[in-house]
Amino acid sequence: MAEAHQAVAFQFTVTPEGIDLRLSREALKHIYLAGVTSWRKRAILFRNGIRMGVYPASPSSWLFIVIAIMGSMYARVDPSMGMINSIKKVLPASDRLTAQTQTVLSAIVFATGLWFSVIMLLRCTLKVLLSYHGWIFEPHGKMSMSTKVWITLVKIFSGRRPLLYSFQGSLPRLPVPSIDDTIHRYLESVRPLMDNERYKEMEIVANEFKKDQAPKLQKYLRLKSWWANNYVSDWWEEYIYLRGRGPIMVNSNFYVMDLLYVIPTHRQAARAGNVVHAILQYRRKLERGEHAPMKAQGVVPMCSYQYERMFNTTRIPGVETDCVQHLRNRKHLVVYHRGRFFKVWLYYGGRHLLPAELEQQFQYILNDITEPQPGELKLASLTAGKRVPWAKARQKYFSDGVNKTSLDAIETAAFFLTLDDEPHGYDPEKPRSMDLYAKSLLHGKCYDRWFDKSFTLVVYKNGKSGVNTEHTWADAPIIGHMWEDILANDVLRLGYTEEGHCKGDINKGLVPPTRLHWDIPSGCQEIIEASYRVAKELADDVDFCGFVFEEFGKGLIKKCKTSPDAFIQLALQLAHYRDKGEFCLTYESSMTRMFREGRTETVRSCTLESTAFVRAMEDKTCTDSHRFGQNIREAMLDIRALFNQKVKAM
């Protein structure tokens, strides 16, 4: 009720003496500030939209071209070779337009057309340059002259101070591999797993597919690649994620940990206040497109498409397939604590709540001693269980009334926050602390994270934090980039007082968090309990063992002139072979964000060379020199030759 009263700018009461009108100056002030903020945001978005629309040129370059054209005409030189006069002839006749004015307008029109032509030329040139990928396969520290020239050209045509989405129109499309390359790579990936007889059978099947079905399917694939920005990403999202009917908890969602050795404050509300404020600052820059785009080697831009749905996004369950709901300008988040849901407004007077104000709001929730309503405690387990029961329950029990209002508050929130009532984190004195910390972030109690939200921020009782992320909308590097920024701002920029509180003064005029209300009948409670049992069984089946390896790191591996990724892949295969006595089909994700709307591709790291290395490691008669010289060197040469073939195919 307090929130409703503060939101009203004026009240009137009809009395026998007339109408009693009362104005709320504070409410009017907030309305004014909110309006100013809204228009300021629109102006910034408009400005940034123009900057991205003309990139890699700049808006000021238009003025430069206009002045150059006008100056040349003043010097009686026509750089348009007669085009300005042609434009002048088609201008509508008017008594107000003198001959000189018509000439000026014609010159401006020509200059504008020339400017747009230059922009398109720069973009096309940049797209051609970014289609070259030979630099990836150059020996480390031995860059060829052609690659050096290429890097220089990319830097020249990339312009200055790009925004997050500036390169989207210049990124090349993901090429469709040829049928021969696809068949060859597939047979190569299964060869280490089959004996000679089974492999010959697979060759026959592959060749039959190549002759019969492959040509027709290849035509459809090429047709789609012509009109789609990326011929595979929408299918990847639909069939790999949204159509899965099993639980997304554990099977799909992933987690991100806090700093292992640093706890900025042990006050739960204070840590939540700083982290949430840092997230809001990150979101503001993201919505304006003001983050710098990621670049490989500081030169090659990565696609930024996945950042668009980081906030205000929820996976909505369906009977046959789910969908992703993405909204804009959501100004609240929903907080879960001890079985209760609270709605917290993130803005006050047209600005973000400050860290101390957020701490005050979260402390209010922590101090609340009310009990959960019937069915509320484990409500979020619906998002942890199978998708079909959740979809049917959502249609039947959450389509109207108070349940719909509360569910809408969750699904339209900027993100979800859990104030966990347990302490977690890495403690060197407790051997299993890492295991419990990871499992908590991965699945929690199976009902204290809203697994459908784009991400759930978890802040523990002892001040540690982490993130559980839904996988459909983006891959791990996207949330990782945000999390690095948040942790840096939390510790280095925002900081805490000596008592561990957020810096700043307490605002007593804030509206306290609003408790969400539910009316969950017994039938729905049975579905909630069933989903919880499914999720609990899945969580109990997770056997996690994590530890901090301190013997050496990637620095030593690089000194040996070996890729840390290749080192880990070989170590995994060696460990698996020692455990199982056989090899298996190995999946390693590879980022394809150098292409427009690229996500991931599969790397089959179990190869003939890697299996030969593993067998050599297990062969007691082999020497270290033999293991390194015969296997690793051949593997590197063969892998490089294979990559060069792929580049030529692209």
XYZ file of C-alpha atoms in Angstrom:
650
model
C 0.000 0.000 0.000
C 2.864 2.370 0.745
C 4.120 1.835 -2.798
C 0.697 2.691 -4.217
C 0.422 5.890 -2.192
C 3.859 7.095 -3.239
C 3.103 6.444 -6.888
C 0.078 8.781 -6.880
C 0.980 12.365 -7.824
C -2.329 13.859 -6.746
C -5.461 12.851 -4.817
C -8.893 14.394 -4.752
C -11.890 13.904 -2.512
C -15.429 15.012 -3.249
C -16.893 16.840 -0.191
C -20.043 18.923 0.370
C -17.825 21.994 0.062
C -16.463 20.826 -3.319
C -13.402 18.930 -4.493
C -10.448 18.684 -2.115
C -7.311 18.416 -4.331
C -3.981 17.427 -2.808
C -0.749 17.389 -4.762
C 2.236 15.251 -3.814
C 5.346 17.278 -4.598
C 7.625 14.291 -3.977
C 5.689 12.111 -6.414
C 5.639 14.881 -9.019
C 9.377 15.275 -8.585
C 9.933 11.557 -9.216
C 7.687 11.668 -12.280
C 9.671 14.610 -13.628
C 13.036 12.917 -12.973
C 11.829 9.665 -14.518
C 10.716 11.568 -17.616
C 14.042 13.355 -17.903
C 15.889 10.053 -17.557
C 13.683 8.430 -20.182
C 14.259 11.182 -22.745
C 17.967 11.276 -21.985
C 18.136 7.523 -22.601
C 16.279 7.921 -25.900
C 18.658 10.646 -26.982
C 21.690 8.477 -26.148
C 20.197 5.471 -27.958
C 19.464 7.671 -30.983
C 23.005 9.030 -30.996
C 24.573 5.592 -30.604
C 22.222 4.192 -33.238
C 23.545 6.743 -35.735
C 27.130 5.967 -34.765
C 26.600 2.228 -35.286
C 24.586 2.793 -38.468
C 27.406 4.653 -40.235
C 30.324 2.665 -38.767
C 33.232 2.353 -39.635
C 32.775 5.980 -40.673
C 31.712 8.637 -38.170
C 28.883 11.211 -38.288
C 31.448 14.008 -38.393
C 32.926 12.527 -41.576
C 29.718 13.523 -43.394
C 30.366 17.163 -42.552
C 33.958 16.808 -43.719
C 32.860 15.454 -47.120
C 30.217 18.173 -47.508
C 32.770 20.893 -46.743
C 35.274 19.302 -49.139
C 32.704 19.184 -51.960
C 31.551 22.745 -51.312
C 35.153 23.959 -51.183
C 36.012 22.315 -54.484
C 32.981 23.895 -56.133
C 33.985 27.281 -54.753
C 37.336 26.718 -56.455
C 35.383 26.021 -59.679
C 36.290 22.315 -59.668
C 33.466 19.813 -60.114
C 34.450 16.561 -58.318
C 31.105 14.993 -59.242
C 31.863 15.038 -62.983
C 28.504 16.604 -63.756
C 26.367 14.683 -61.263
C 25.704 17.787 -59.151
C 24.240 19.571 -62.179
C 22.109 16.507 -62.958
C 20.759 16.523 -59.385
C 20.097 20.248 -59.679
C 17.901 19.701 -62.735
C 15.601 17.234 -60.940
C 15.084 19.449 -57.889
C 11.520 20.842 -57.768
C 11.255 24.358 -59.131
C 10.400 27.045 -56.566
C 10.523 30.819 -56.367
C 12.173 30.526 -52.939
C 15.085 28.466 -54.287
C 17.671 30.627 -55.984
C 20.173 29.115 -58.393
C 22.857 29.302 -55.733
C 20.648 27.546 -53.152
C 19.845 24.792 -55.649
C 23.545 24.308 -56.280
C 24.247 24.049 -52.541
C 21.426 21.532 -52.036
C 22.608 19.479 -55.014
C 26.133 19.441 -53.600
C 24.841 18.292 -50.186
C 22.786 15.505 -51.800
C 25.793 14.372 -53.831
C 28.087 14.517 -50.792
C 25.600 12.464 -48.761
C 25.363 9.838 -51.496
C 29.147 9.749 -51.768
C 29.395 9.389 -47.992
C 27.033 6.397 -47.938
C 28.927 4.832 -50.843
C 32.192 5.161 -48.951
C 30.584 3.571 -45.868
C 29.362 0.575 -47.910
C 32.784 0.242 -49.545
C 34.500 0.279 -46.150
C 32.098 -2.338 -44.797
C 32.486 -4.621 -47.801
C 36.264 -4.295 -47.627
C 36.238 -5.053 -43.902
C 33.987 -8.081 -44.483
C 36.408 -9.421 -47.096
C 39.329 -8.871 -44.733
C 37.549 -10.614 -41.859
C 36.848 -13.618 -44.099
C 40.551 -14.455 -43.962
C 41.403 -16.912 -41.167
C 44.884 -18.030 -42.058
C 46.266 -16.028 -39.137
C 44.847 -18.625 -36.738
C 47.212 -21.309 -38.005
C 50.404 -19.263 -38.012
C 53.150 -20.581 -35.694
C 53.172 -18.692 -32.410
C 55.725 -15.896 -32.536
C 56.412 -16.388 -36.273
C 53.886 -14.201 -38.063
C 54.202 -14.039 -41.839
C 54.476 -10.750 -43.702
C 51.085 -11.290 -45.367
C 49.414 -11.676 -41.960
C 51.145 -8.538 -40.679
C 49.835 -6.591 -43.675
C 46.380 -8.074 -43.132
C 46.352 -7.021 -39.455
C 47.350 -3.484 -40.442
C 44.521 -3.283 -42.981
C 41.977 -4.624 -40.479
C 43.008 -1.986 -37.953
C 42.749 0.765 -40.581
C 39.302 -0.279 -41.807
C 37.972 -1.006 -38.287
C 37.704 2.689 -37.485
C 38.039 4.299 -34.077
C 36.138 3.724 -30.824
C 33.658 1.076 -32.025
C 30.520 0.365 -29.999
C 29.382 -3.109 -29.016
C 27.343 -3.749 -32.174
C 29.393 -1.661 -34.616
C 30.879 -4.654 -36.450
C 27.681 -6.682 -36.868
C 27.132 -5.561 -40.458
C 30.757 -6.289 -41.398
C 31.084 -9.807 -40.042
C 31.168 -12.583 -42.660
C 28.508 -15.284 -42.714
C 29.292 -18.798 -41.567
C 30.196 -20.761 -44.739
C 28.543 -24.074 -45.564
C 31.199 -26.828 -45.760
C 31.239 -29.022 -48.841
C 29.801 -32.543 -48.789
C 33.227 -34.086 -49.353
C 34.724 -32.196 -46.400
C 31.804 -33.132 -44.145
C 32.039 -36.853 -44.989
C 35.818 -36.812 -44.668
C 35.744 -35.121 -41.254
C 33.052 -37.447 -39.972
C 34.961 -40.592 -40.993
C 38.107 -39.128 -39.505
C 36.331 -38.508 -36.173
C 35.016 -42.085 -35.840
C 38.133 -43.875 -37.102
C 39.875 -44.044 -33.681
C 36.768 -45.656 -32.168
C 36.297 -48.520 -34.659
C 38.179 -51.585 -35.768
C 38.910 -52.122 -39.458
C 35.747 -54.121 -40.154
C 33.354 -51.643 -38.540
C 35.135 -48.721 -40.165
C 34.742 -50.249 -43.645
C 31.004 -50.627 -42.980
C 30.832 -46.994 -41.917
C 32.642 -45.940 -45.104
C 30.024 -47.750 -47.177
C 27.167 -46.054 -45.288
C 28.835 -42.641 -45.612
C 29.390 -43.029 -49.353
C 25.762 -44.089 -49.875
C 24.626 -41.005 -47.971
C 26.981 -38.887 -50.080
C 25.404 -40.150 -53.319
C 21.719 -40.283 -52.355
C 20.564 -37.881 -49.651
C 23.459 -35.441 -49.217
C 23.130 -33.448 -52.504
C 19.467 -32.598 -51.863
C 20.070 -31.638 -48.241
C 23.096 -29.575 -49.264
C 20.964 -27.514 -51.669
C 18.488 -26.706 -48.889
C 21.349 -25.763 -46.572
C 22.937 -23.434 -49.111
C 19.562 -21.862 -49.843
C 19.085 -21.099 -46.153
C 22.614 -19.713 -45.849
C 21.801 -17.128 -48.536
C 18.903 -15.494 -46.682
C 19.700 -16.247 -43.027
C 22.382 -14.389 -41.077
C 23.575 -17.770 -39.819
C 22.335 -21.025 -41.284
C 22.747 -23.054 -38.095
C 22.291 -20.839 -34.997
C 18.478 -20.778 -34.991
C 18.349 -24.571 -35.384
C 20.952 -24.919 -32.646
C 18.818 -22.869 -30.267
C 15.600 -24.659 -31.220
C 16.694 -28.303 -31.297
C 19.597 -28.367 -28.849
C 17.896 -26.313 -26.139
C 14.255 -25.322 -26.539
C 12.895 -28.698 -27.678
C 14.468 -30.640 -24.832
C 11.691 -31.976 -22.601
C 13.913 -33.080 -19.745
C 15.025 -30.898 -16.818
C 17.251 -27.973 -17.775
C 18.754 -27.952 -14.279
C 22.106 -29.794 -14.425
C 21.488 -30.958 -18.023
C 21.616 -27.495 -19.603
C 22.122 -24.674 -17.090
C 25.685 -23.898 -16.055
C 27.236 -21.874 -13.240
C 29.955 -19.275 -12.625
C 31.883 -19.052 -9.341
C 33.004 -16.097 -7.259
C 36.653 -15.211 -6.586
C 38.013 -18.212 -4.681
C 40.334 -16.480 -2.239
C 38.601 -13.118 -1.771
C 35.504 -12.300 0.282
C 35.032 -8.504 0.100
C 32.477 -8.559 2.930
C 30.777 -11.148 5.092
C 27.542 -9.146 5.165
C 25.128 -10.850 2.814
C 22.925 -7.817 2.137
C 25.938 -5.568 1.508
C 27.514 -7.979 -0.967
C 24.190 -8.319 -2.769
C 23.833 -4.512 -2.846
C 27.216 -3.915 -4.472
C 26.917 -6.777 -6.952
C 23.387 -5.837 -8.033
C 24.393 -2.188 -8.456
C 27.401 -3.230 -10.546
C 25.097 -5.405 -12.672
C 22.732 -2.466 -13.208
C 25.632 -0.281 -14.329
C 26.708 -3.017 -16.731
C 23.150 -3.359 -18.057
C 22.866 0.369 -18.697
C 26.010 0.367 -20.837
C 24.852 -2.823 -22.551
C 21.455 -1.387 -23.484
C 23.189 1.666 -24.927
C 25.698 -0.524 -26.774
C 28.600 1.270 -25.106
C 30.705 -1.768 -24.212
C 33.739 -2.283 -26.419
C 33.355 -5.328 -28.686
C 35.470 -8.377 -27.913
C 38.391 -8.857 -30.309
C 40.536 -11.918 -30.867
C 44.205 -10.988 -30.513
C 42.960 -7.429 -30.046
C 42.250 -7.212 -33.791
C 39.475 -9.522 -35.036
C 35.993 -8.522 -33.757
C 33.658 -11.144 -32.293
C 29.905 -11.204 -32.918
C 27.993 -9.423 -30.137
C 24.540 -10.811 -30.964
C 24.309 -12.984 -27.832
C 24.582 -10.001 -25.493
C 21.145 -8.715 -26.550
C 19.162 -11.137 -24.350
C 21.284 -11.078 -21.214
C 18.679 -9.170 -19.166
C 14.871 -9.169 -18.997
C 14.835 -12.655 -20.532
C 13.017 -15.833 -19.500
C 12.606 -19.264 -21.007
C 8.851 -19.910 -21.202
C 7.813 -23.596 -20.996
C 5.669 -25.190 -23.700
C 4.195 -28.628 -24.206
C 6.127 -29.371 -27.404
C 8.814 -26.699 -27.330
C 9.784 -23.778 -25.136
C 10.292 -20.187 -26.282
C 12.486 -17.310 -25.160
C 10.740 -14.162 -23.936
C 12.872 -11.029 -24.086
C 11.581 -7.639 -22.922
C 13.025 -4.150 -22.547
C 13.244 -1.538 -19.812
C 12.285 -3.749 -16.867
C 12.867 -1.851 -13.629
C 12.592 -4.535 -10.961
C 14.049 -7.819 -9.876
C 12.580 -10.671 -7.847
C 14.347 -11.953 -4.736
C 13.952 -15.405 -3.197
C 14.695 -15.969 0.492
C 13.608 -18.858 2.724
C 10.685 -19.826 0.506
C 9.311 -16.296 -0.055
C 9.389 -14.170 -3.215
C 9.858 -10.381 -3.074
C 9.670 -7.746 -5.790
C 12.319 -5.021 -5.482
C 12.258 -1.810 -7.529
C 15.660 -0.914 -8.938
C 15.015 2.774 -9.667
C 14.344 5.812 -7.510
C 13.779 9.287 -8.882
C 14.818 8.243 -12.389
C 18.142 6.683 -11.312
C 19.449 3.294 -10.215
C 19.303 2.518 -6.533
C 22.704 3.072 -4.970
C 24.566 0.187 -3.291
C 23.631 1.324 0.238
C 19.980 1.637 -0.808
C 20.010 -1.856 -2.294
C 21.634 -3.195 0.880
C 18.810 -1.609 2.856
C 16.208 -3.327 0.652
C 17.863 -6.726 0.889
C 18.335 -6.424 4.634
C 14.606 -5.796 4.918
C 14.017 -9.139 3.194
C 16.538 -10.920 5.426
C 14.810 -9.515 8.511
C 11.361 -10.602 7.337
C 10.187 -13.527 9.508
C 6.946 -14.373 7.693
C 6.388 -17.952 6.585
C 5.954 -19.133 2.973
C 2.396 -19.451 1.701
C 1.049 -22.937 0.885
C 2.953 -24.266 -2.125
C 5.323 -21.291 -2.252
C 8.391 -22.899 -0.673
C 9.165 -25.298 -3.539
C 7.409 -23.392 -6.312
C 10.622 -22.838 -8.289
C 11.136 -26.603 -8.532
C 8.688 -26.420 -11.444
C 11.540 -24.863 -13.426
C 13.903 -27.619 -12.265
C 11.784 -30.623 -13.271
C 10.540 -31.847 -16.630
C 9.223 -29.235 -19.025
C 5.828 -30.696 -19.972
C 4.369 -30.806 -16.412
C 5.615 -27.245 -15.863
C 4.044 -26.071 -19.150
C 0.675 -27.654 -18.337
C 0.710 -26.345 -14.758
C 1.548 -22.865 -16.030
C -1.429 -22.900 -18.395
C -3.842 -24.284 -15.807
C -2.855 -22.572 -12.568
C -0.913 -19.439 -13.542
C -2.955 -17.968 -16.413
C -5.048 -15.525 -14.356
C -5.559 -13.974 -10.949
C -2.927 -13.393 -8.326
C -0.782 -16.286 -9.577
C -0.446 -14.718 -13.027
C 0.443 -11.349 -11.518
C 3.179 -12.852 -9.352
C 4.506 -15.102 -12.112
C 4.622 -12.131 -14.486
C 6.680 -10.258 -11.912
C 9.244 -13.079 -11.962
C 9.287 -13.641 -15.703
C 9.543 -9.941 -16.560
C 12.204 -9.149 -13.946
C 15.635 -7.935 -15.041
C 17.071 -11.086 -13.436
C 16.508 -13.310 -10.413
C 18.297 -13.045 -7.062
C 18.538 -15.717 -4.390
C 19.623 -14.717 -0.895
C 20.773 -18.164 0.140
C 20.435 -19.144 3.785
C 23.583 -21.317 3.701
C 27.283 -20.352 3.696
C 29.347 -21.619 0.766
C 32.693 -20.982 -0.884
C 36.165 -22.424 -1.151
C 37.885 -23.098 2.162
C 41.363 -24.737 1.998
C 40.744 -26.157 5.486
C 37.651 -28.042 4.301
C 38.403 -30.590 1.554
C 34.815 -30.818 0.296
C 34.049 -27.097 0.317
C 34.676 -26.739 -3.423
C 32.380 -29.691 -4.199
C 29.522 -28.323 -2.117
C 30.006 -24.804 -3.499
C 29.825 -26.027 -7.104
C 26.828 -28.274 -6.484
C 25.002 -25.435 -4.768
C 25.499 -23.156 -7.763
C 24.576 -25.936 -10.178
C 21.305 -27.004 -8.578
C 20.994 -25.617 -5.030
C 18.110 -27.219 -3.147
C 16.291 -27.695 -6.483
C 13.720 -25.071 -5.518
C 15.703 -21.951 -4.601
C 16.789 -20.854 -8.103
C 14.496 -19.843 -10.962
C 16.211 -21.909 -13.641
C 14.163 -20.358 -16.471
C 15.590 -16.845 -15.970
C 18.510 -15.776 -18.141
C 20.578 -15.920 -14.982
C 20.048 -16.276 -11.254
C 22.427 -14.350 -9.013
C 23.130 -16.284 -5.802
C 24.499 -14.484 -2.731
C 25.306 -16.727 0.213
C 24.983 -16.103 3.926
C 28.739 -15.571 4.310
C 28.975 -13.008 1.487
C 30.174 -15.321 -1.298
C 28.290 -15.218 -4.576
C 27.882 -16.943 -7.938
C 25.606 -17.229 -10.962
C 23.408 -19.984 -12.388
C 22.765 -19.364 -16.107
C 20.143 -20.666 -18.503
C 21.957 -21.823 -21.649
C 19.511 -21.094 -24.488
C 20.112 -17.384 -24.928
C 23.931 -17.444 -24.920
C 27.094 -19.410 -24.314
C 29.385 -19.290 -21.304
C 31.857 -16.588 -22.481
C 29.049 -14.008 -22.618
C 28.078 -14.316 -18.955
C 31.773 -14.732 -18.116
C 32.612 -11.325 -19.587
C 29.861 -9.728 -17.531
C 30.914 -11.511 -14.346
C 34.534 -10.398 -14.683
C 33.352 -6.810 -15.019
C 31.043 -7.143 -11.997
C 33.688 -8.631 -9.705
C 36.227 -5.976 -10.692
C 33.778 -3.132 -10.036
C 32.585 -4.680 -6.780
C 36.067 -4.839 -5.276
C 38.010 -2.065 -7.007
C 35.453 0.687 -7.655
C 32.535 0.336 -5.225
C 34.198 -1.147 -2.153
C 32.876 -1.408 1.409
C 33.158 0.418 4.709
C 35.329 -0.863 7.560
C 32.229 -2.528 9.038
C 31.553 -4.317 5.737
C 28.558 -2.226 4.664
C 28.065 -0.601 1.275
C 29.362 2.934 1.002
C 26.804 5.734 1.017
C 23.918 6.998 3.117
C 20.678 5.190 3.875
C 17.593 6.513 2.103
C 14.578 6.362 4.421
C 12.167 7.359 1.661
C 12.452 4.085 -0.251
C 9.407 1.877 -0.679
C 10.142 -1.499 0.959
C 10.147 -4.687 -1.148
C 6.737 -6.100 -2.077
C 5.883 -9.651 -1.121
C 4.497 -11.700 -4.014
C 1.294 -13.548 -3.222
C 0.133 -16.935 -4.447
C -3.026 -18.997 -4.407
C -1.739 -22.473 -5.170
C -4.392 -25.238 -4.972
C -3.626 -28.775 -3.852
C -3.544 -30.079 -7.443
C -0.771 -27.658 -8.324
C 1.077 -28.463 -5.107
C 1.152 -32.125 -6.148
C 2.747 -31.161 -9.481
C 5.278 -28.994 -7.643
C 6.169 -31.878 -5.357
C 6.502 -34.267 -8.316
C 8.827 -31.855 -10.104
C 10.855 -31.491 -6.928
C 11.294 -35.277 -6.650
C 12.513 -35.486 -10.247
C 14.941 -32.616 -9.705
C 16.146 -33.976 -6.349
C 16.882 -37.370 -7.861
C 18.856 -35.694 -10.648
C 20.777 -33.489 -8.212
C 21.632 -36.431 -5.956
C 23.015 -38.238 -8.999
C 25.571 -35.479 -9.585
C 28.963 -36.654 -8.299
C 31.209 -33.601 -8.273
C 34.809 -33.518 -7.098
C 36.745 -30.291 -7.534
C 40.094 -29.177 -6.200
C 42.614 -26.416 -6.743
C 45.608 -27.626 -8.772
C 48.671 -25.647 -7.728
C 51.568 -27.684 -9.177
C 51.735 -25.698 -12.419
C 49.523 -23.703 -14.763
C 49.186 -22.565 -18.344
C 52.440 -20.576 -18.130
C 54.571 -23.704 -17.882
C 52.574 -25.409 -20.636
C 53.172 -22.469 -22.979
C 56.889 -22.524 -22.195
C 56.876 -26.056 -23.583
C 55.443 -24.579 -26.814
C 52.198 -26.470 -26.330
C 48.621 -25.211 -26.351
C 47.058 -25.379 -22.858
C 43.807 -26.534 -24.462
C 45.533 -29.355 -26.354
C 47.395 -30.325 -23.170
C 44.140 -30.614 -21.199
C 42.401 -32.545 -23.993
C 45.213 -35.098 -24.116
C 45.204 -35.337 -20.320
C 41.446 -36.004 -20.334
C 41.786 -38.729 -22.947
C 44.664 -40.334 -21.082
C 42.696 -40.283 -17.829
C 39.605 -41.747 -19.528
C 41.650 -44.512 -21.166
C 43.288 -45.420 -17.857
C 39.863 -45.525 -16.198
C 37.828 -47.314 -18.908
C 40.458 -49.027 -21.039
C 38.965 -47.623 -24.256
C 38.434 -44.391 -26.177
C 35.137 -42.575 -26.677
C 33.711 -39.968 -29.014
C 34.928 -36.671 -27.523
C 33.126 -33.341 -27.789
C 34.853 -30.033 -27.316
C 33.021 -26.781 -28.066
C 34.633 -24.261 -30.377
C 33.478 -20.657 -30.627
C 32.301 -19.439 -34.059
C 31.718 -15.808 -33.085
C 34.071 -14.587 -35.801
C 31.017 -15.131 -38.007
C 27.741 -13.239 -37.721
C 25.426 -14.696 -35.045
C 27.897 -17.531 -34.527
C 27.647 -19.684 -31.429
C 29.591 -22.951 -31.141
C 30.865 -25.773 -33.301
C 32.110 -29.252 -32.402
C 35.774 -30.185 -32.215
C 36.412 -33.939 -32.227
C 39.647 -34.030 -30.289
C 39.852 -37.835 -30.139
C 42.018 -38.430 -33.222
C 44.376 -41.106 -34.503
C 47.288 -38.968 -33.301
C 45.891 -38.407 -29.808
C 45.042 -42.110 -29.348
C 48.553 -43.016 -30.509
C 49.966 -40.663 -27.881
C 47.793 -42.197 -25.151
C 48.858 -45.732 -26.124
C 52.472 -44.644 -26.128
C 52.036 -43.212 -22.625
C 50.643 -46.562 -21.462
C 53.305 -48.602 -23.232
C 56.070 -49.202 -20.709
C 58.560 -49.982 -23.494
C 58.247 -46.484 -25.002
C 60.706 -43.798 -23.998
C 59.774 -40.179 -23.341
C 61.691 -39.154 -26.446
C 59.645 -41.585 -28.531
C 56.371 -40.406 -26.979
C 57.133 -36.789 -27.717
C 59.015 -37.036 -30.984
C 56.975 -39.595 -32.859
C 53.491 -38.710 -31.719
C 53.277 -35.048 -30.727
C 55.309 -33.732 -33.655
C 53.321 -35.775 -36.168
C 50.086 -34.744 -34.485
C 50.939 -31.058 -34.709
C 51.875 -31.340 -38.400
C 48.756 -33.306 -39.247
C 46.475 -30.978 -37.258
C 47.969 -27.936 -38.946
C 47.497 -29.522 -42.389
C 43.881 -30.335 -41.535
C 43.188 -26.770 -40.376
C 44.713 -25.388 -43.569
C 42.352 -27.606 -45.569
C 39.399 -26.218 -43.598
C 40.495 -22.637 -44.214
C 40.736 -23.257 -47.951
C 37.268 -24.848 -47.898
C 35.856 -21.717 -46.204
